[in-house]
PDB file of C-alpha atoms and ligand atoms in Angstrom:
ATOM      1  CA  MET A 913      29.706 -10.238  77.492  1.00 77.00           C
ATOM      2  CA  ALA A 914      26.628  -8.657  78.949  1.00 92.00           C
ATOM      3  CA  GLU A 915      24.071  -7.070  76.674  1.00 96.00           C
ATOM      4  CA  VAL A 916      23.955  -3.364  77.475  1.00 98.00           C
ATOM      5  CA  VAL A 917      20.722  -1.425  76.995  1.00 98.00           C
ATOM      6  CA  ILE A 918      21.010   2.346  77.282  1.00 98.00           C
ATOM      7  CA  VAL A 919      17.658   3.918  78.104  1.00 97.00           C
ATOM      8  CA  GLU A 920      16.490   7.496  78.489  1.00 97.00           C
ATOM      9  CA  ASN A 921      15.695   7.326  82.166  1.00 98.00           C
ATOM     10  CA  ALA A 922      15.007   5.079  85.128  1.00 98.00           C
ATOM     11  CA  ALA A 923      11.298   4.844  84.306  1.00 98.00           C
ATOM     12  CA  ALA A 924      12.086   3.438  80.841  1.00 98.00           C
ATOM     13  CA  ALA A 925      14.417   0.892  82.448  1.00 98.00           C
ATOM     14  CA  GLY A 926      11.699  -0.058  84.908  1.00 98.00           C
ATOM     15  CA  ALA A 927       9.186  -0.585  82.095  1.00 98.00           C
ATOM     16  CA  LEU A 928      11.598  -2.740  80.083  1.00 97.00           C
ATOM     17  CA  VAL A 929      12.481  -5.033  82.982  1.00 98.00           C
ATOM     18  CA  ALA A 930       8.908  -5.180  84.317  1.00 98.00           C
ATOM     19  CA  ASP A 931       7.703  -6.325  80.871  1.00 97.00           C
ATOM     20  CA  GLU A 932      10.162  -9.197  80.989  1.00 97.00           C
ATOM     21  CA  ILE A 933       9.170 -10.194  84.545  1.00 98.00           C
ATOM     22  CA  ALA A 934       5.461 -10.063  83.631  1.00 97.00           C
ATOM     23  CA  ARG A 935       6.218 -12.282  80.625  1.00 96.00           C
ATOM     24  CA  LEU A 936       8.008 -14.807  82.871  1.00 97.00           C
ATOM     25  CA  ILE A 937       5.100 -14.898  85.333  1.00 98.00           C
ATOM     26  CA  ALA A 938       2.594 -15.343  82.499  1.00 97.00           C
ATOM     27  CA  ALA A 939       4.627 -18.321  81.252  1.00 97.00           C
ATOM     28  CA  ASP A 940       5.227 -19.772  84.741  1.00 98.00           C
ATOM     29  CA  PRO A 941       3.005 -18.582  87.606  1.00 98.00           C
ATOM     30  CA  ALA A 942       5.531 -20.055  90.087  1.00 98.00           C
ATOM     31  CA  THR A 943       8.440 -18.034  88.675  1.00 98.00           C
ATOM     32  CA  VAL A 944      11.327 -17.545  91.103  1.00 98.00           C
ATOM     33  CA  LEU A 945      12.500 -13.928  91.186  1.00 98.00           C
ATOM     34  CA  GLY A 946      15.777 -12.656  92.613  1.00 98.00           C
ATOM     35  CA  LEU A 947      14.923  -9.422  94.404  1.00 98.00           C
ATOM     36  CA  ALA A 948      17.254  -6.541  95.146  1.00 98.00           C
ATOM     37  CA  THR A 949      16.941  -3.663  97.573  1.00 96.00           C
ATOM     38  CA  GLY A 950      18.379  -0.158  97.200  1.00 92.00           C
ATOM     39  CA  SER A 951      16.873   2.720  95.249  1.00 94.00           C
ATOM     40  CA  THR A 952      17.839   1.382  91.814  1.00 97.00           C
ATOM     41  CA  PRO A 953      15.259  -1.416  91.405  1.00 98.00           C
ATOM     42  CA  LEU A 954      12.335   0.747  92.602  1.00 98.00           C
ATOM     43  CA  PRO A 955      11.237   1.772  89.064  1.00 98.00           C
ATOM     44  CA  VAL A 956      10.990  -1.932  88.181  1.00 98.00           C
ATOM     45  CA  TYR A 957       8.703  -2.655  91.135  1.00 98.00           C
ATOM     46  CA  GLU A 958       6.723   0.477  90.352  1.00 98.00           C
ATOM     47  CA  ALA A 959       6.224  -0.545  86.710  1.00 98.00           C
ATOM     48  CA  LEU A 960       5.299  -4.074  87.764  1.00 98.00           C
ATOM     49  CA  ARG A 961       2.280  -2.847  89.697  1.00 96.00           C
ATOM     50  CA  SER A 962       0.219  -2.051  86.623  1.00 95.00           C
ATOM     51  CA  ARG A 963       1.505  -5.081  84.703  1.00 97.00           C
ATOM     52  CA  LEU A 964       0.538  -7.511  87.455  1.00 95.00           C
ATOM     53  CA  ASP A 965      -2.813  -5.910  88.146  1.00 92.00           C
ATOM     54  CA  GLY A 966      -5.378  -8.710  87.880  1.00 91.00           C
ATOM     55  CA  VAL A 967      -2.658 -11.355  87.381  1.00 95.00           C
ATOM     56  CA  ASP A 968      -2.583 -14.319  89.783  1.00 96.00           C
ATOM     57  CA  VAL A 969       0.730 -13.870  91.602  1.00 98.00           C
ATOM     58  CA  SER A 970      -0.071 -16.195  94.495  1.00 98.00           C
ATOM     59  CA  GLN A 971       2.525 -18.744  93.362  1.00 98.00           C
ATOM     60  CA  VAL A 972       5.393 -16.330  92.594  1.00 98.00           C
ATOM     61  CA  ARG A 973       8.446 -16.963  94.726  1.00 98.00           C
ATOM     62  CA  GLY A 974      11.274 -14.599  95.555  1.00 98.00           C
ATOM     63  CA  PHE A 975      14.700 -14.549  97.154  1.00 98.00           C
ATOM     64  CA  ALA A 976      16.287 -11.318  98.306  1.00 98.00           C
ATOM     65  CA  LEU A 977      19.978 -10.815  97.738  1.00 98.00           C
ATOM     66  CA  ASP A 978      21.044  -9.791 101.195  1.00 97.00           C
ATOM     67  CA  GLU A 979      20.286  -8.615 104.726  1.00 98.00           C
ATOM     68  CA  TYR A 980      22.049  -6.815 107.531  1.00 97.00           C
ATOM     69  CA  VAL A 981      23.305  -8.948 110.398  1.00 97.00           C
ATOM     70  CA  GLY A 982      22.158  -8.197 113.927  1.00 94.00           C
ATOM     71  CA  ILE A 983      19.227  -6.049 112.851  1.00 93.00           C
ATOM     72  CA  ASP A 984      15.752  -6.985 114.045  1.00 91.00           C
ATOM     73  CA  PRO A 985      13.656  -8.152 111.051  1.00 93.00           C
ATOM     74  CA  SER A 986      10.973  -5.656 112.137  1.00 94.00           C
ATOM     75  CA  HIS A 987      13.421  -2.708 111.984  1.00 95.00           C
ATOM     76  CA  PRO A 988      12.148  -0.416 109.196  1.00 96.00           C
ATOM     77  CA  GLU A 989      15.521  -0.577 107.417  1.00 96.00           C
ATOM     78  CA  SER A 990      16.040  -4.324 107.630  1.00 97.00           C
ATOM     79  CA  TYR A 991      15.957  -5.656 104.079  1.00 97.00           C
ATOM     80  CA  ARG A 992      13.109  -7.929 105.218  1.00 97.00           C
ATOM     81  CA  SER A 993      11.065  -4.767 105.956  1.00 97.00           C
ATOM     82  CA  VAL A 994      12.207  -3.037 102.757  1.00 97.00           C
ATOM     83  CA  ILE A 995      11.251  -6.021 100.582  1.00 98.00           C
ATOM     84  CA  THR A 996       7.882  -6.306 102.358  1.00 98.00           C
ATOM     85  CA  ARG A 997       7.178  -2.578 101.946  1.00 97.00           C
ATOM     86  CA  GLU A 998       8.443  -2.101  98.410  1.00 97.00           C
ATOM     87  CA  VAL A 999       7.765  -5.417  96.730  1.00 98.00           C
ATOM     88  CA  VAL A1000       5.577  -7.889  98.604  1.00 98.00           C
ATOM     89  CA  GLU A1001       2.782  -5.546  99.679  1.00 97.00           C
ATOM     90  CA  PRO A1002       2.460  -3.357  96.567  1.00 97.00           C
ATOM     91  CA  LEU A1003       2.544  -6.357  94.232  1.00 97.00           C
ATOM     92  CA  GLY A1004       0.301  -8.516  96.402  1.00 97.00           C
ATOM     93  CA  LEU A1005       2.827 -11.382  96.656  1.00 98.00           C
ATOM     94  CA  ASP A1006       2.450 -14.150  99.219  1.00 98.00           C
ATOM     95  CA  PRO A1007       4.871 -13.200 102.045  1.00 98.00           C
ATOM     96  CA  SER A1008       5.469 -16.861 102.888  1.00 98.00           C
ATOM     97  CA  ARG A1009       6.940 -17.387  99.405  1.00 98.00           C
ATOM     98  CA  ILE A1010       9.381 -14.488  99.641  1.00 98.00           C
ATOM     99  CA  ARG A1011      12.605 -15.212 101.497  1.00 98.00           C
ATOM    100  CA  VAL A1012      15.228 -12.838 102.788  1.00 98.00           C
ATOM    101  CA  PRO A1013      18.471 -14.158 104.338  1.00 97.00           C
ATOM    102  CA  ASP A1014      18.077 -14.481 108.095  1.00 96.00           C
ATOM    103  CA  GLY A1015      20.319 -11.852 109.670  1.00 96.00           C
ATOM    104  CA  ARG A1016      19.538 -12.652 113.275  1.00 95.00           C
ATOM    105  CA  THR A1017      22.719 -13.517 115.129  1.00 93.00           C
ATOM    106  CA  GLU A1018      21.162 -16.609 116.670  1.00 94.00           C
ATOM    107  CA  GLY A1019      21.708 -19.366 114.112  1.00 93.00           C
ATOM    108  CA  ILE A1020      23.748 -17.129 111.816  1.00 96.00           C
ATOM    109  CA  GLU A1021      26.375 -19.873 111.428  1.00 96.00           C
ATOM    110  CA  HIS A1022      23.978 -21.970 109.316  1.00 97.00           C
ATOM    111  CA  ALA A1023      21.843 -19.165 107.824  1.00 97.00           C
ATOM    112  CA  GLY A1024      23.918 -19.096 104.615  1.00 98.00           C
ATOM    113  CA  ALA A1025      23.689 -22.831 103.985  1.00 98.00           C
ATOM    114  CA  ASP A1026      19.963 -22.782 104.786  1.00 98.00           C
ATOM    115  CA  TYR A1027      19.437 -20.035 102.226  1.00 98.00           C
ATOM    116  CA  GLU A1028      21.393 -21.856  99.532  1.00 98.00           C
ATOM    117  CA  ALA A1029      19.326 -24.983 100.186  1.00 98.00           C
ATOM    118  CA  ALA A1030      16.077 -23.005  99.909  1.00 98.00           C
ATOM    119  CA  ILE A1031      17.101 -21.488  96.557  1.00 98.00           C
ATOM    120  CA  ALA A1032      18.095 -24.900  95.234  1.00 98.00           C
ATOM    121  CA  ALA A1033      14.837 -26.470  96.479  1.00 98.00           C
ATOM    122  CA  ALA A1034      12.888 -23.778  94.617  1.00 98.00           C
ATOM    123  CA  GLY A1035      14.669 -24.784  91.423  1.00 98.00           C
ATOM    124  CA  GLY A1036      16.923 -21.719  91.243  1.00 98.00           C
ATOM    125  CA  VAL A1037      16.280 -18.089  90.402  1.00 98.00           C
ATOM    126  CA  ALA A1038      14.847 -17.351  86.945  1.00 98.00           C
ATOM    127  CA  LEU A1039      15.625 -13.630  86.821  1.00 98.00           C
ATOM    128  CA  GLN A1040      17.913 -11.877  89.273  1.00 98.00           C
ATOM    129  CA  ILE A1041      17.562  -8.117  89.603  1.00 98.00           C
ATOM    130  CA  LEU A1042      20.825  -6.427  90.588  1.00 98.00           C
ATOM    131  CA  GLY A1043      21.932  -2.943  91.492  1.00 98.00           C
ATOM    132  CA  ILE A1044      25.600  -2.040  91.856  1.00 97.00           C
ATOM    133  CA  GLY A1045      27.405  -0.194  94.629  1.00 93.00           C
ATOM    134  CA  THR A1046      29.737   2.691  93.887  1.00 89.00           C
ATOM    135  CA  ASP A1047      32.657   0.365  94.693  1.00 90.00           C
ATOM    136  CA  GLY A1048      31.338  -2.216  92.241  1.00 95.00           C
ATOM    137  CA  HIS A1049      29.692  -4.516  94.777  1.00 94.00           C
ATOM    138  CA  ILE A1050      26.649  -6.591  93.862  1.00 97.00           C
ATOM    139  CA  GLY A1051      24.442  -7.893  96.628  1.00 96.00           C
ATOM    140  CA  PHE A1052      26.785  -7.094  99.490  1.00 95.00           C
ATOM    141  CA  ASN A1053      29.763  -8.818  97.847  1.00 97.00           C
ATOM    142  CA  GLU A1054      32.411  -6.257  98.545  1.00 93.00           C
ATOM    143  CA  PRO A1055      35.690  -6.061  96.583  1.00 95.00           C
ATOM    144  CA  GLY A1056      37.723  -9.226  97.099  1.00 96.00           C
ATOM    145  CA  SER A1057      34.687 -11.535  97.150  1.00 97.00           C
ATOM    146  CA  SER A1058      35.289 -14.891  95.508  1.00 98.00           C
ATOM    147  CA  PHE A1059      33.464 -15.590  92.258  1.00 98.00           C
ATOM    148  CA  ALA A1060      32.683 -19.019  93.731  1.00 98.00           C
ATOM    149  CA  SER A1061      31.208 -17.642  96.969  1.00 98.00           C
ATOM    150  CA  SER A1062      27.875 -18.787  98.398  1.00 98.00           C
ATOM    151  CA  THR A1063      25.516 -17.037 100.823  1.00 98.00           C
ATOM    152  CA  ARG A1064      27.620 -16.009 103.824  1.00 98.00           C
ATOM    153  CA  VAL A1065      28.385 -13.298 106.339  1.00 97.00           C
ATOM    154  CA  LYS A1066      30.544 -10.387 105.158  1.00 96.00           C
ATOM    155  CA  THR A1067      31.898  -7.202 106.705  1.00 96.00           C
ATOM    156  CA  LEU A1068      30.669  -4.035 105.000  1.00 94.00           C
ATOM    157  CA  THR A1069      33.270  -1.573 103.769  1.00 91.00           C
ATOM    158  CA  GLU A1070      33.341   1.926 105.231  1.00 93.00           C
ATOM    159  CA  GLN A1071      32.275   3.198 101.790  1.00 89.00           C
ATOM    160  CA  THR A1072      29.140   1.029 101.769  1.00 89.00           C
ATOM    161  CA  ARG A1073      28.291   1.986 105.346  1.00 95.00           C
ATOM    162  CA  GLU A1074      28.632   5.657 104.369  1.00 94.00           C
ATOM    163  CA  ASP A1075      26.498   5.134 101.241  1.00 89.00           C
ATOM    164  CA  ASN A1076      23.792   3.424 103.306  1.00 92.00           C
ATOM    165  CA  ALA A1077      23.949   5.840 106.266  1.00 95.00           C
ATOM    166  CA  ARG A1078      21.163   7.844 104.592  1.00 94.00           C
ATOM    167  CA  PHE A1079      18.705   5.167 105.729  1.00 94.00           C
ATOM    168  CA  PHE A1080      19.726   5.339 109.393  1.00 95.00           C
ATOM    169  CA  PRO A1081      19.736   8.134 111.993  1.00 95.00           C
ATOM    170  CA  SER A1082      23.562   8.084 111.966  1.00 95.00           C
ATOM    171  CA  ILE A1083      26.405   6.075 110.435  1.00 96.00           C
ATOM    172  CA  ASP A1084      27.031   4.458 113.817  1.00 95.00           C
ATOM    173  CA  GLU A1085      23.714   2.661 113.474  1.00 95.00           C
ATOM    174  CA  VAL A1086      24.534   1.139 110.076  1.00 96.00           C
ATOM    175  CA  PRO A1087      25.299  -2.512 110.794  1.00 97.00           C
ATOM    176  CA  MET A1088      28.907  -3.634 110.372  1.00 97.00           C
ATOM    177  CA  HIS A1089      28.038  -7.067 108.976  1.00 97.00           C
ATOM    178  CA  CYS A1090      25.673  -8.481 106.421  1.00 97.00           C
ATOM    179  CA  ILE A1091      24.618 -11.826 105.016  1.00 98.00           C
ATOM    180  CA  THR A1092      24.609 -11.882 101.239  1.00 98.00           C
ATOM    181  CA  GLN A1093      24.114 -14.276  98.383  1.00 98.00           C
ATOM    182  CA  GLY A1094      27.583 -15.010  97.046  1.00 98.00           C
ATOM    183  CA  LEU A1095      28.818 -14.218  93.570  1.00 98.00           C
ATOM    184  CA  GLY A1096      28.612 -17.950  92.876  1.00 98.00           C
ATOM    185  CA  THR A1097      24.964 -17.925  94.013  1.00 98.00           C
ATOM    186  CA  ILE A1098      24.164 -14.938  91.809  1.00 98.00           C
ATOM    187  CA  LEU A1099      25.879 -16.530  88.812  1.00 98.00           C
ATOM    188  CA  ARG A1100      23.586 -19.571  89.152  1.00 98.00           C
ATOM    189  CA  ALA A1101      20.475 -17.483  88.327  1.00 98.00           C
ATOM    190  CA  LYS A1102      19.269 -18.046  84.756  1.00 98.00           C
ATOM    191  CA  HIS A1103      19.158 -14.379  83.767  1.00 98.00           C
ATOM    192  CA  LEU A1104      20.931 -11.467  85.442  1.00 98.00           C
ATOM    193  CA  VAL A1105      19.540  -7.966  85.007  1.00 98.00           C
ATOM    194  CA  LEU A1106      21.790  -5.290  86.435  1.00 98.00           C
ATOM    195  CA  LEU A1107      20.437  -1.752  86.593  1.00 98.00           C
ATOM    196  CA  ALA A1108      22.316   1.464  87.271  1.00 98.00           C
ATOM    197  CA  PHE A1109      21.368   5.125  87.046  1.00 98.00           C
ATOM    198  CA  GLY A1110      23.280   8.355  87.460  1.00 98.00           C
ATOM    199  CA  ALA A1111      26.846   9.544  87.048  1.00 98.00           C
ATOM    200  CA  GLY A1112      27.844   8.125  90.426  1.00 96.00           C
ATOM    201  CA  LYS A1113      27.566   4.606  88.992  1.00 97.00           C
ATOM    202  CA  ALA A1114      29.407   5.258  85.687  1.00 98.00           C
ATOM    203  CA  GLU A1115      32.784   4.030  86.877  1.00 98.00           C
ATOM    204  CA  ALA A1116      31.403   0.875  88.500  1.00 98.00           C
ATOM    205  CA  VAL A1117      29.324   0.095  85.384  1.00 98.00           C
ATOM    206  CA  ALA A1118      32.294   0.557  83.032  1.00 98.00           C
ATOM    207  CA  GLY A1119      34.392  -1.715  85.234  1.00 98.00           C
ATOM    208  CA  ALA A1120      31.675  -4.355  85.514  1.00 98.00           C
ATOM    209  CA  VAL A1121      30.899  -4.467  81.787  1.00 98.00           C
ATOM    210  CA  GLU A1122      34.196  -3.718  80.077  1.00 98.00           C
ATOM    211  CA  GLY A1123      36.894  -3.918  82.703  1.00 96.00           C
ATOM    212  CA  PRO A1124      38.943  -6.963  83.538  1.00 98.00           C
ATOM    213  CA  VAL A1125      37.101  -9.767  85.304  1.00 98.00           C
ATOM    214  CA  THR A1126      38.425  -9.283  88.801  1.00 98.00           C
ATOM    215  CA  ALA A1127      37.367  -9.913  92.379  1.00 97.00           C
ATOM    216  CA  SER A1128      38.422  -6.306  92.984  1.00 97.00           C
ATOM    217  CA  LEU A1129      35.272  -5.277  91.132  1.00 98.00           C
ATOM    218  CA  PRO A1130      32.657  -7.896  92.055  1.00 98.00           C
ATOM    219  CA  GLY A1131      30.178  -6.636  89.434  1.00 98.00           C
ATOM    220  CA  SER A1132      32.595  -7.835  86.735  1.00 98.00           C
ATOM    221  CA  ALA A1133      31.400 -11.360  87.606  1.00 98.00           C
ATOM    222  CA  ILE A1134      28.494 -10.715  85.230  1.00 98.00           C
ATOM    223  CA  GLN A1135      30.962 -11.145  82.347  1.00 98.00           C
ATOM    224  CA  LEU A1136      31.087 -14.836  83.264  1.00 98.00           C
ATOM    225  CA  HIS A1137      27.327 -15.262  82.901  1.00 98.00           C
ATOM    226  CA  PRO A1138      25.803 -16.539  79.658  1.00 97.00           C
ATOM    227  CA  HIS A1139      22.743 -14.273  79.914  1.00 98.00           C
ATOM    228  CA  ALA A1140      23.379 -10.942  81.594  1.00 98.00           C
ATOM    229  CA  THR A1141      21.594  -7.714  80.693  1.00 98.00           C
ATOM    230  CA  VAL A1142      22.760  -4.321  81.902  1.00 98.00           C
ATOM    231  CA  VAL A1143      20.162  -1.542  81.765  1.00 98.00           C
ATOM    232  CA  VAL A1144      21.566   1.937  82.318  1.00 98.00           C
ATOM    233  CA  ASP A1145      20.676   5.564  81.731  1.00 98.00           C
ATOM    234  CA  GLU A1146      22.976   7.865  79.752  1.00 97.00           C
ATOM    235  CA  ALA A1147      24.745   9.140  82.878  1.00 98.00           C
ATOM    236  CA  ALA A1148      25.573   5.657  84.126  1.00 98.00           C
ATOM    237  CA  ALA A1149      26.653   4.682  80.596  1.00 98.00           C
ATOM    238  CA  ALA A1150      29.102   7.598  80.346  1.00 98.00           C
ATOM    239  CA  GLY A1151      32.206   5.485  80.949  1.00 98.00           C
ATOM    240  CA  LEU A1152      31.357   2.758  78.429  1.00 98.00           C
ATOM    241  CA  ARG A1153      33.800   2.592  75.556  1.00 98.00           C
ATOM    242  CA  TYR A1154      31.460   0.704  73.227  1.00 97.00           C
ATOM    243  CA  ALA A1155      28.280   2.641  74.021  1.00 97.00           C
ATOM    244  CA  ASP A1156      27.558   3.313  70.332  1.00 97.00           C
ATOM    245  CA  TYR A1157      27.824  -0.366  69.541  1.00 97.00           C
ATOM    246  CA  TYR A1158      25.399  -1.229  72.369  1.00 97.00           C
ATOM    247  CA  ARG A1159      22.896   1.307  71.024  1.00 97.00           C
ATOM    248  CA  TYR A1160      23.262  -0.095  67.518  1.00 96.00           C
ATOM    249  CA  THR A1161      22.881  -3.676  68.719  1.00 95.00           C
ATOM    250  CA  PHE A1162      19.761  -2.951  70.744  1.00 94.00           C
ATOM    251  CA  ALA A1163      18.183  -0.941  67.919  1.00 93.00           C
ATOM    252  CA  ASN A1164      18.659  -3.969  65.665  1.00 95.00           C
ATOM    253  CA  LYS A1165      17.710  -6.625  68.198  1.00 93.00           C
ATOM    254  CA  PRO A1166      15.412  -9.253  66.730  1.00 91.00           C
ATOM    255  CA  SER A1167      11.986  -9.012  68.365  1.00 87.00           C
ATOM    256  CA  TRP A1168      11.844 -12.807  68.923  1.00 87.00           C
ATOM    257  CA  GLN A1169      14.865 -12.624  71.187  1.00 86.00           C
ATOM    258  CA  GLY A1170      13.273 -11.057  74.293  1.00 84.00           C
ATOM    259  CA  LEU A1171      15.309  -9.204  76.888  1.00 91.00           C
TER     260      LEU A1171
HETATM  261  C1  GLP B1552      23.243  -1.834  98.795  1.00 64.80           C
HETATM  262  C2  GLP B1552      22.637  -3.173  98.397  1.00 64.80           C
HETATM  263  C3  GLP B1552      22.937  -3.520  96.957  1.00 64.80           C
HETATM  264  C4  GLP B1552      22.624  -2.330  96.075  1.00 64.80           C
HETATM  265  C5  GLP B1552      23.492  -1.150  96.470  1.00 64.80           C
HETATM  266  C6  GLP B1552      23.233   0.086  95.619  1.00 64.80           C
HETATM  267  O1  GLP B1552      24.541  -1.951  99.227  1.00 64.80           O
HETATM  268  N1  GLP B1552      23.059  -4.256  99.230  1.00 64.80           N
HETATM  269  O2  GLP B1552      22.177  -4.665  96.572  1.00 64.80           O
HETATM  270  O3  GLP B1552      22.840  -2.666  94.738  1.00 64.80           O
HETATM  271  O4  GLP B1552      23.199  -0.827  97.816  1.00 64.80           O
HETATM  272  O5  GLP B1552      22.148   0.796  96.138  1.00 64.80           O
HETATM  273  P1  GLP B1552      21.351   1.886  95.334  1.00 64.80           P
HETATM  274  O6  GLP B1552      20.528   1.120  94.324  1.00 64.80           O
HETATM  275  O7  GLP B1552      20.457   2.540  96.344  1.00 64.80           O
HETATM  276  O8  GLP B1552      22.326   2.798  94.710  1.00 64.80           O
END
């Protein structure tokens, strides 16, 4: 099962995960990171700024989880723009080494296979950052997604479109389709780090960590991964049955083990 780390707040989670990413980059300057959008990973990127200050990050590579389909890459809410604004520019990464699935409709039929090939050619993702949707989705793998799925086009649920409407002038402008790494793609990363904050995520977190492994809750795929870490605040941990055990385990974690 995933290792659950319950932290005081989002900033503490950001510091913990940023330390691990900085350690990976120090060990391998060409580390391949799996990047996530959404508000949840922002404290990680924020904490990384100071840790990577003065570090040569010119070789670091990155693959975003997902993108909207039919949105111009220059649209401020395309995930290409979000990743550029929130990760690439502040951390000084080389934009040519950071890929986001191509959501343009022209060529969309082979965009998924192209993305899979690019990840494989890079040697796979070392650490994949994940958020989780209120319906338990990871990436944009909505309920019902196959655990064997690869990068492909999906239709967003009404719930996800409503959740993401805050980034657009109106819900009508939230794209209907997306291209997302599949659950199978995500499971191929060496280390999964899923973050969640706030009471609104408590149910999805409990289902992902302790519920049955089911395509109805795509986040539960992490239970199939040999090295998955779930970093949550108290509010997001509220539904976890074994929260005391997770606290006890983390407090007694051997220092040589790393995250
Ligand atoms: C979107 C993204 C997911 C993200 C989710 C939660 O749907 N495609 O990758 O995990 O939103 O977003 P937030 O972190 O803002 O709650």
